[in-house]
PDB file of C-alpha atoms and ligand atoms in Angstrom:
ATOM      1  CA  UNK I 676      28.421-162.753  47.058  1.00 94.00           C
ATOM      2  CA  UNK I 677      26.958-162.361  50.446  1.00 96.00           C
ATOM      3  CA  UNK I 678      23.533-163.890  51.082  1.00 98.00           C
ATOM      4  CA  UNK I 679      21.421-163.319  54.618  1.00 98.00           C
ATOM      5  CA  UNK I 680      19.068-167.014  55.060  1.00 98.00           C
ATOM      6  CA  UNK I 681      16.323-165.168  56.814  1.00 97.00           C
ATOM      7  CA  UNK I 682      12.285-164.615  56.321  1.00 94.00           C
ATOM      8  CA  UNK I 683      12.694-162.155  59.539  1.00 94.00           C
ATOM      9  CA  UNK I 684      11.811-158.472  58.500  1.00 94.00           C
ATOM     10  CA  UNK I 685      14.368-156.965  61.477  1.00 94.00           C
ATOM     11  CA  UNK I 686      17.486-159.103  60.507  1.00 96.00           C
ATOM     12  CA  UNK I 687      17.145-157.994  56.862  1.00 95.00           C
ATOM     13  CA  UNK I 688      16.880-153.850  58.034  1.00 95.00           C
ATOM     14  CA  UNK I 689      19.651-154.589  60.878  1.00 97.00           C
ATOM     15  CA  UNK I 690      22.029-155.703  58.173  1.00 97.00           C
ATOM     16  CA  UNK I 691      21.395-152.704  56.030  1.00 96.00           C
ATOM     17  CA  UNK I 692      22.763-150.696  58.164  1.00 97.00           C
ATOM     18  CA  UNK I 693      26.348-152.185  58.133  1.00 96.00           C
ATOM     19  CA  UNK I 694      26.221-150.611  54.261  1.00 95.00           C
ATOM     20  CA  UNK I 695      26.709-154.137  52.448  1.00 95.00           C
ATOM     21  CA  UNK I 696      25.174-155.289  49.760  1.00 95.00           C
ATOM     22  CA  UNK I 697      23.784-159.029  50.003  1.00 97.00           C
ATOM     23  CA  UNK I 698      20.712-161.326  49.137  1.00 97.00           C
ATOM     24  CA  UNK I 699      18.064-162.773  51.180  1.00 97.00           C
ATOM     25  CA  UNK I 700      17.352-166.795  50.876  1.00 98.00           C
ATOM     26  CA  UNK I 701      14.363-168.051  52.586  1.00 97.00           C
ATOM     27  CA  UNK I 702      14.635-170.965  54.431  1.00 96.00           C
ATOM     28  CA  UNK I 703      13.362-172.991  56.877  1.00 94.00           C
ATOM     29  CA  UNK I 704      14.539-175.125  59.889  1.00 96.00           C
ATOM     30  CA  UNK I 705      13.199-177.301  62.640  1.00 93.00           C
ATOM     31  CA  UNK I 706      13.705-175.493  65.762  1.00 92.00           C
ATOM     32  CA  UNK I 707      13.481-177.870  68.315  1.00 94.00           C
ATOM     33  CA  UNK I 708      16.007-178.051  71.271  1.00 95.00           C
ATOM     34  CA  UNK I 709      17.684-181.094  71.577  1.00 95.00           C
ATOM     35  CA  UNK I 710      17.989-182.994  75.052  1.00 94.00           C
ATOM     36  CA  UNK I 711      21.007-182.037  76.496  1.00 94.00           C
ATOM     37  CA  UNK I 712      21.595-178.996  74.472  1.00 97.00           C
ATOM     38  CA  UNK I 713      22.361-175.692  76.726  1.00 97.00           C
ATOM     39  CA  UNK I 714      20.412-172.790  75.462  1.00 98.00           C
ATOM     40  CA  UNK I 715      23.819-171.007  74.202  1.00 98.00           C
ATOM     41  CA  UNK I 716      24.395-174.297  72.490  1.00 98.00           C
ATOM     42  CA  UNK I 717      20.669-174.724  70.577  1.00 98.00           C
ATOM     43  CA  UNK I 718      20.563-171.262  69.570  1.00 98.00           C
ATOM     44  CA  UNK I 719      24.313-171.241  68.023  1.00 98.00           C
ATOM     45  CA  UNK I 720      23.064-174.494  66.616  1.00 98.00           C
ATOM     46  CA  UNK I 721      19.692-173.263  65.420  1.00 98.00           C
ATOM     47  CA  UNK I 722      21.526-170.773  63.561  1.00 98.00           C
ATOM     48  CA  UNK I 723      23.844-172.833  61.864  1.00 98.00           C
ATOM     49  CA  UNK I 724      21.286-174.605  60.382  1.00 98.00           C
ATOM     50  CA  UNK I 725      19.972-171.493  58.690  1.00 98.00           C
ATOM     51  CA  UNK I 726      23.052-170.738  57.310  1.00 98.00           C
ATOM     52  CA  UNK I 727      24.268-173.933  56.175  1.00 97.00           C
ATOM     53  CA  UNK I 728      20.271-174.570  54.424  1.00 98.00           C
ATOM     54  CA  UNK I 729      21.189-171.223  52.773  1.00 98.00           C
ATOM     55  CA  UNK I 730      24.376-172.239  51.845  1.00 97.00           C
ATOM     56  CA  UNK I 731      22.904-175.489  50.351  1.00 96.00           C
ATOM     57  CA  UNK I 732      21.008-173.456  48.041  1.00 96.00           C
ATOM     58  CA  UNK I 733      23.601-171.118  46.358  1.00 95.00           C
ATOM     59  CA  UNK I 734      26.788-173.247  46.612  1.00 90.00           C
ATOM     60  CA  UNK I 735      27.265-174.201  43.136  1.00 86.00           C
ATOM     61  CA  UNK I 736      27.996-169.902  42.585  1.00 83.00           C
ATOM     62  CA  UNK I 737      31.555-168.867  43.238  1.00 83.00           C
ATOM     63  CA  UNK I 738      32.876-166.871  46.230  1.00 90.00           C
ATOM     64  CA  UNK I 739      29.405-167.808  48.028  1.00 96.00           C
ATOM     65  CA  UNK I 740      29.635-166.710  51.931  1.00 97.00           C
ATOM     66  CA  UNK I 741      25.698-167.340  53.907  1.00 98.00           C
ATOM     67  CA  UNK I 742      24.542-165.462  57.376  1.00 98.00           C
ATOM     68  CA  UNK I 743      21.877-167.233  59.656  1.00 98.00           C
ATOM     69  CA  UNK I 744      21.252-165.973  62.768  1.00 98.00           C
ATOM     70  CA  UNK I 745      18.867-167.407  65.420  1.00 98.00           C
ATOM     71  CA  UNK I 746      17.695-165.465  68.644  1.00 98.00           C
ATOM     72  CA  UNK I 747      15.953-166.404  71.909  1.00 98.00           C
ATOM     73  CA  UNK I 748      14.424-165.237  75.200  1.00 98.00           C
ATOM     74  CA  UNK I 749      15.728-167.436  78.124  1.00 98.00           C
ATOM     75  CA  UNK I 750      14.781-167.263  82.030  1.00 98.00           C
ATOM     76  CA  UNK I 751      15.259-169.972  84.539  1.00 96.00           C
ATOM     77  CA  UNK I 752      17.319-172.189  81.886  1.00 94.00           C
ATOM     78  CA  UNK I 753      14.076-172.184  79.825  1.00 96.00           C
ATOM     79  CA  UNK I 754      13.787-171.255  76.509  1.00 97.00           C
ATOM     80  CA  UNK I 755      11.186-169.030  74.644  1.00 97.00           C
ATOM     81  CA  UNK I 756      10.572-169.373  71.234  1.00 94.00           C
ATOM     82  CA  UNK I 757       7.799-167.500  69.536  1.00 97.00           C
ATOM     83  CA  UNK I 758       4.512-167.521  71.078  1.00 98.00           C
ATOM     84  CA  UNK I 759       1.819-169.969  69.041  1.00 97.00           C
ATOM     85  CA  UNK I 760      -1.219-168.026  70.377  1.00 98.00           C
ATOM     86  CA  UNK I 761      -2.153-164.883  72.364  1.00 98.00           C
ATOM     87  CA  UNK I 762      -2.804-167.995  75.297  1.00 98.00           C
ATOM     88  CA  UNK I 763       0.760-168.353  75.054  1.00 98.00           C
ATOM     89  CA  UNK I 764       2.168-164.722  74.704  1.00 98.00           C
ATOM     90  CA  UNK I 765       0.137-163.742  77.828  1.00 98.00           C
ATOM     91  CA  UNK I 766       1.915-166.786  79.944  1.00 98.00           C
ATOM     92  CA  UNK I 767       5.462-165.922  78.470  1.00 98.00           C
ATOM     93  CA  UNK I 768       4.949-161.961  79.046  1.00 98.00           C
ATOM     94  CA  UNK I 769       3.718-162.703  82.704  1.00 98.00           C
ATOM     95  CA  UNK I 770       6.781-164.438  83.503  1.00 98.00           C
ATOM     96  CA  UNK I 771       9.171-162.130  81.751  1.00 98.00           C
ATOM     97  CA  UNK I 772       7.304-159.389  84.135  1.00 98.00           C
ATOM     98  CA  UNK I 773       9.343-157.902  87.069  1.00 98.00           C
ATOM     99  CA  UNK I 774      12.760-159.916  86.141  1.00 98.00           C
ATOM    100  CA  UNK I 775      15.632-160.033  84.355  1.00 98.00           C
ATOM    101  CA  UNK I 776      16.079-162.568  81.514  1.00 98.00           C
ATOM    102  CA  UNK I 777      18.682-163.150  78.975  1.00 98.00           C
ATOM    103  CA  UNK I 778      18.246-162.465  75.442  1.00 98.00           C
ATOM    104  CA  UNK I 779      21.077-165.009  73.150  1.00 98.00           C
ATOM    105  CA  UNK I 780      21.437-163.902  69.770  1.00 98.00           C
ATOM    106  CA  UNK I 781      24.159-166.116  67.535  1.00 98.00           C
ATOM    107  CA  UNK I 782      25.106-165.785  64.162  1.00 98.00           C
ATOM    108  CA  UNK I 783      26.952-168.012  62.131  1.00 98.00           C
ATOM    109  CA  UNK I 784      29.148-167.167  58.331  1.00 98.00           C
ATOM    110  CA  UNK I 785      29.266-170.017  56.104  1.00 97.00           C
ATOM    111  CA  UNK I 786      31.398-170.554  53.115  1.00 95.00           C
ATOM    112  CA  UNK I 787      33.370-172.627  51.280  1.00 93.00           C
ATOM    113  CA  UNK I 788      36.425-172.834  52.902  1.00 91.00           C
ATOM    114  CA  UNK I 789      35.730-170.919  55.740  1.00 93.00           C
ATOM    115  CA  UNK I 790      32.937-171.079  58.922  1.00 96.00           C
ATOM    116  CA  UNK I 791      32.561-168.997  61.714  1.00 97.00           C
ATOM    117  CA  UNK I 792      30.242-167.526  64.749  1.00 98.00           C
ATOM    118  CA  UNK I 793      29.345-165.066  67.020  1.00 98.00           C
ATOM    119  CA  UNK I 794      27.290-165.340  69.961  1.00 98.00           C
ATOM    120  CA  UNK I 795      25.820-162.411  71.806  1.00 98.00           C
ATOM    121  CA  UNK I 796      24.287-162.360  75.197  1.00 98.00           C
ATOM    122  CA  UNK I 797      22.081-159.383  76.672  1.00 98.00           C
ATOM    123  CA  UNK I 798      20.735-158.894  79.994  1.00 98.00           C
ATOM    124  CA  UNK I 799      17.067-157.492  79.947  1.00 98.00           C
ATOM    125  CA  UNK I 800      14.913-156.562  82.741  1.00 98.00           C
ATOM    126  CA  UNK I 801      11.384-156.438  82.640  1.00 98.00           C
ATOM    127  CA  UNK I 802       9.039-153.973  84.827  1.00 98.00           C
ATOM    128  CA  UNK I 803       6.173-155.406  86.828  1.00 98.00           C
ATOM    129  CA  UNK I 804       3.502-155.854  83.921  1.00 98.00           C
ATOM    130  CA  UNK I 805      -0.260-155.891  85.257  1.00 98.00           C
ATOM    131  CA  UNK I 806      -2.885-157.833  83.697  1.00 98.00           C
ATOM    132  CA  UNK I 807      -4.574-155.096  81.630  1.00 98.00           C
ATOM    133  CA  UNK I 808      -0.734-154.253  80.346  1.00 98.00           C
ATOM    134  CA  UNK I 809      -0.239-157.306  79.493  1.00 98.00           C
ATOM    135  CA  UNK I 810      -3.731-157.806  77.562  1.00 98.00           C
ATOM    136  CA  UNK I 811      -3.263-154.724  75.911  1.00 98.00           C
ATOM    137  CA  UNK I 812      -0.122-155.334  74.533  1.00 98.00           C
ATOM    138  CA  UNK I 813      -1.128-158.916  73.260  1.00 98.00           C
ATOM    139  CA  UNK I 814      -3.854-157.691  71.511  1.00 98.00           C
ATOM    140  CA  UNK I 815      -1.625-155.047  69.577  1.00 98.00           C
ATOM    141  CA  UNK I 816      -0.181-158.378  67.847  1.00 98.00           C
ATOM    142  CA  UNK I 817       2.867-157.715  68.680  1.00 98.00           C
ATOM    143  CA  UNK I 818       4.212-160.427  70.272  1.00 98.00           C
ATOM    144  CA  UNK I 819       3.652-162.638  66.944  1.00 98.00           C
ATOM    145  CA  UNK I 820       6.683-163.810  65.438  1.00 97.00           C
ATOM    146  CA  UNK I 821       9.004-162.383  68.312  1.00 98.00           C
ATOM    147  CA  UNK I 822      11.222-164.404  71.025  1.00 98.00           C
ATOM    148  CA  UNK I 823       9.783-164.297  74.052  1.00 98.00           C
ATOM    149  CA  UNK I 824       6.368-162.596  72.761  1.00 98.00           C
ATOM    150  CA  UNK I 825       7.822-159.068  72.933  1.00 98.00           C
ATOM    151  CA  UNK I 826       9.740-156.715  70.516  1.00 98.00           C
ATOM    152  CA  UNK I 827      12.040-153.793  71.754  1.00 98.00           C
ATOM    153  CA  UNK I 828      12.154-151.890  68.350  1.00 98.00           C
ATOM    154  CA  UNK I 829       8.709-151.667  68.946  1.00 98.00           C
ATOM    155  CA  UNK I 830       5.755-150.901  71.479  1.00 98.00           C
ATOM    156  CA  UNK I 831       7.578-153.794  73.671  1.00 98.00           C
ATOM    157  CA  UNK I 832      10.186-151.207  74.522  1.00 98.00           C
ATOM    158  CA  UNK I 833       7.717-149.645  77.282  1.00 98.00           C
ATOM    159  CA  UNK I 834       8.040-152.885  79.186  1.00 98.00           C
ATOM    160  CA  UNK I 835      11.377-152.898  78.930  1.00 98.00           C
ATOM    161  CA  UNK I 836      12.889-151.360  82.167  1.00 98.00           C
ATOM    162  CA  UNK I 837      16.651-152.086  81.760  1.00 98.00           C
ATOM    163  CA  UNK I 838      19.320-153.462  79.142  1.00 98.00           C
ATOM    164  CA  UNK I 839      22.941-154.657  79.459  1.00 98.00           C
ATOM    165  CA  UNK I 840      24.575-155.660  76.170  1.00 98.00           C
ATOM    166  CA  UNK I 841      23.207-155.536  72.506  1.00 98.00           C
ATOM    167  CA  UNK I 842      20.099-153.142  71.315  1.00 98.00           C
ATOM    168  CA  UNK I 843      20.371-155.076  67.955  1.00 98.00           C
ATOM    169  CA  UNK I 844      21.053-158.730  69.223  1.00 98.00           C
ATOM    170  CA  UNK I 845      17.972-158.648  71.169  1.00 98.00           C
ATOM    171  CA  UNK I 846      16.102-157.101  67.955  1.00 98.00           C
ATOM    172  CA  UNK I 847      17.397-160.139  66.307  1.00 98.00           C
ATOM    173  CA  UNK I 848      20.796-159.537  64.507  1.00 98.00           C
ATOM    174  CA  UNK I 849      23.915-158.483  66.536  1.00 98.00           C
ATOM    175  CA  UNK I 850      25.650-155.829  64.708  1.00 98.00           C
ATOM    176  CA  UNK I 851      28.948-155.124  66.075  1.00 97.00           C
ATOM    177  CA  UNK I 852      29.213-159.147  66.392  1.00 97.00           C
ATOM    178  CA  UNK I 853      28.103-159.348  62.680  1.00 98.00           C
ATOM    179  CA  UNK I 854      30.732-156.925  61.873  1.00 97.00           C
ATOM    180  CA  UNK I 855      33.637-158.193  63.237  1.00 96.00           C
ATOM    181  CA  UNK I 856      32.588-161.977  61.874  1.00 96.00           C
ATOM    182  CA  UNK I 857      32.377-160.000  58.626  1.00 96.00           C
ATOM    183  CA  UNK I 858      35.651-158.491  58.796  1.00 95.00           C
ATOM    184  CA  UNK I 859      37.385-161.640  59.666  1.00 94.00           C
ATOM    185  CA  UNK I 860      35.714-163.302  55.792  1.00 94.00           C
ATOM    186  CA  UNK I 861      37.416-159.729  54.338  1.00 92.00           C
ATOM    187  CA  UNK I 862      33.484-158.354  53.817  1.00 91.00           C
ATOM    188  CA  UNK I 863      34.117-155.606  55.596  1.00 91.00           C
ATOM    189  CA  UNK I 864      37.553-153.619  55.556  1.00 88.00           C
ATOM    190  CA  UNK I 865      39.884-153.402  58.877  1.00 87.00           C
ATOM    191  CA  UNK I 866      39.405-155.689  62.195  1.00 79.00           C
ATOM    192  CA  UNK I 867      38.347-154.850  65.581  1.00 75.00           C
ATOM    193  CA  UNK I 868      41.878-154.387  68.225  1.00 79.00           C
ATOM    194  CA  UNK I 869      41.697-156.587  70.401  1.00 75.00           C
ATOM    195  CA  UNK I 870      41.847-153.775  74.142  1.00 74.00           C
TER     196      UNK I 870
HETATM  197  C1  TTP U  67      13.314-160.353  71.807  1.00 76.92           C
HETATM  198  C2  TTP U  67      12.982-159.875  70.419  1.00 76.92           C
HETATM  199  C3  TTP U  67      12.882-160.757  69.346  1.00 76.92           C
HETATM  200  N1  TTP U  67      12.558-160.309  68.096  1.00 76.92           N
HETATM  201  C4  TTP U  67      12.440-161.225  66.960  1.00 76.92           C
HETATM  202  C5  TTP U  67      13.732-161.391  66.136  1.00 76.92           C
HETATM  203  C6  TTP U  67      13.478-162.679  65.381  1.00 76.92           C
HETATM  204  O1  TTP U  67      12.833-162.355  64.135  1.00 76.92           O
HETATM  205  C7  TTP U  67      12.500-163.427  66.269  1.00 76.92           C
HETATM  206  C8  TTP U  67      13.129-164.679  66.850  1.00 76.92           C
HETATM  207  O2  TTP U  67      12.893-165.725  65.969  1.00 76.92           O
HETATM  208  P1  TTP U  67      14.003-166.480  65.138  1.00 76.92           P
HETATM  209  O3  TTP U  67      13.609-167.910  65.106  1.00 76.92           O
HETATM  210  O4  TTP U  67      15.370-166.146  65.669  1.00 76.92           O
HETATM  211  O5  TTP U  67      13.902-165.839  63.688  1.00 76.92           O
HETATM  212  P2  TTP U  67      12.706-165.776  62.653  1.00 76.92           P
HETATM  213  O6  TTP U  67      11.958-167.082  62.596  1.00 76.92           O
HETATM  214  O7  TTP U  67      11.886-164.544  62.925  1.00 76.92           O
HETATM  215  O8  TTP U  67      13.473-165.493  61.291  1.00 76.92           O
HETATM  216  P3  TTP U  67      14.488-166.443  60.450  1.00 76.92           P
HETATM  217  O9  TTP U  67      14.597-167.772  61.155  1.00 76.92           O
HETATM  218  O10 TTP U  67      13.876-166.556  59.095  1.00 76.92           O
HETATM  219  O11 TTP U  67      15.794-165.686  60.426  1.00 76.92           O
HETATM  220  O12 TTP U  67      12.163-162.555  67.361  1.00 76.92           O
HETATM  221  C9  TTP U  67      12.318-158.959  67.864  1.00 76.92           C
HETATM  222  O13 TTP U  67      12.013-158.567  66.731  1.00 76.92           O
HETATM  223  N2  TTP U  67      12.429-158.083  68.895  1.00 76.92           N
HETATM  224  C10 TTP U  67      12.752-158.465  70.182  1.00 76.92           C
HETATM  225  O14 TTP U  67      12.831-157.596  71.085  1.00 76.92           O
END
């Protein structure tokens, strides 16, 4: 039985489209970075913790394997979670503007017997964003509940001026990444060659 320990809206349609069946769990988790912690490090950790609270609620059941996934915006070493307030979306979205940040997206398969993750980087630039952009595109709502105070599924993808790596993984779920985790737990038939 395959169970997906997210509340996010965009992880639950991203993993539709691999074809599987599975359950969502809701649960929650602290994210807080710990000192000392690279940003590759919190968000594989981050998402860990999802998946091993998920586990925690359906272990007793046989043949039990749980996805979490965590994903965040980072520039300059920094990370950025999900804005509080439009105060803070407009700061985030003015830095993002005109550069390139990185978007880490890590998800983690836990079972029984068996653990294992996958973490995806992508490389997104940003145009220049003036002030009234900016406003504008706060006060759509947007940025609520996103990384970084954007979303590129959505009306965030007309900031977006350039991306290297995963469409899905910055929308919150890596898919190929996913897949491949997936077809090492025998979810999902074959395995990817290696080149
Ligand atoms: C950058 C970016 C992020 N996001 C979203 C994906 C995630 O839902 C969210 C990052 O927050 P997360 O803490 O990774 O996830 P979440 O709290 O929404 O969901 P859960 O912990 O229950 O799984 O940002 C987009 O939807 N589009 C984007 O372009």
């Amino acid at each position: 039985m395959l169970y997906l320990a997210s509340q996010s809206p965009r992880r639950r349609e991203l993993l539709q489209q691999l074809g599987i069946a599975y359950t969502t769990l809701d649960v929650e988790v602290a994210e807080v970075r710990a000192q000392g912690e690279s940003p590759q490090e919190y968000v594989s950790r981050v998402a860990r913790d999802k998946a091993q609270a998920g586990f925690a609620l359906v272990a007793d059941a046989a043949d039990v394997l749980v996805i979490g996934s965590d994903t965040e915006v980072v520039l300059d070493g920094e990370v950025f979670g999900k804005p509080a307030d439009a105060g803070q979306a407009g700061a985030m979205l003015r830095r993002l503007s005109g550069r390139a940040h990185a978007v880490i997206s890590a998800v983690w398969v836990v079972g029984a017997q068996q653990q294992g993750c996958e973490v995806c980087v992508s490389n997104v630039r940003f145009a220049r964003l003036d002030a009234a952009t900016i406003d504008a595109y706060v006060a759509t709502g947007e940025p609520f509940g996103k990384a970084g105070g954007y979303a590129i599924q959505g009306r965030g993808a007309a900031l977006v001026e350039h991306l290297e790596g995963s469409y899905s993984g910055v929308m919150g779920l890596p898919l190929f990444e996913t897949a491949r985790l997936l077809r090492g737990f025998g979810v999902l038939p074959g395995r990817v060659c290696p080149q």
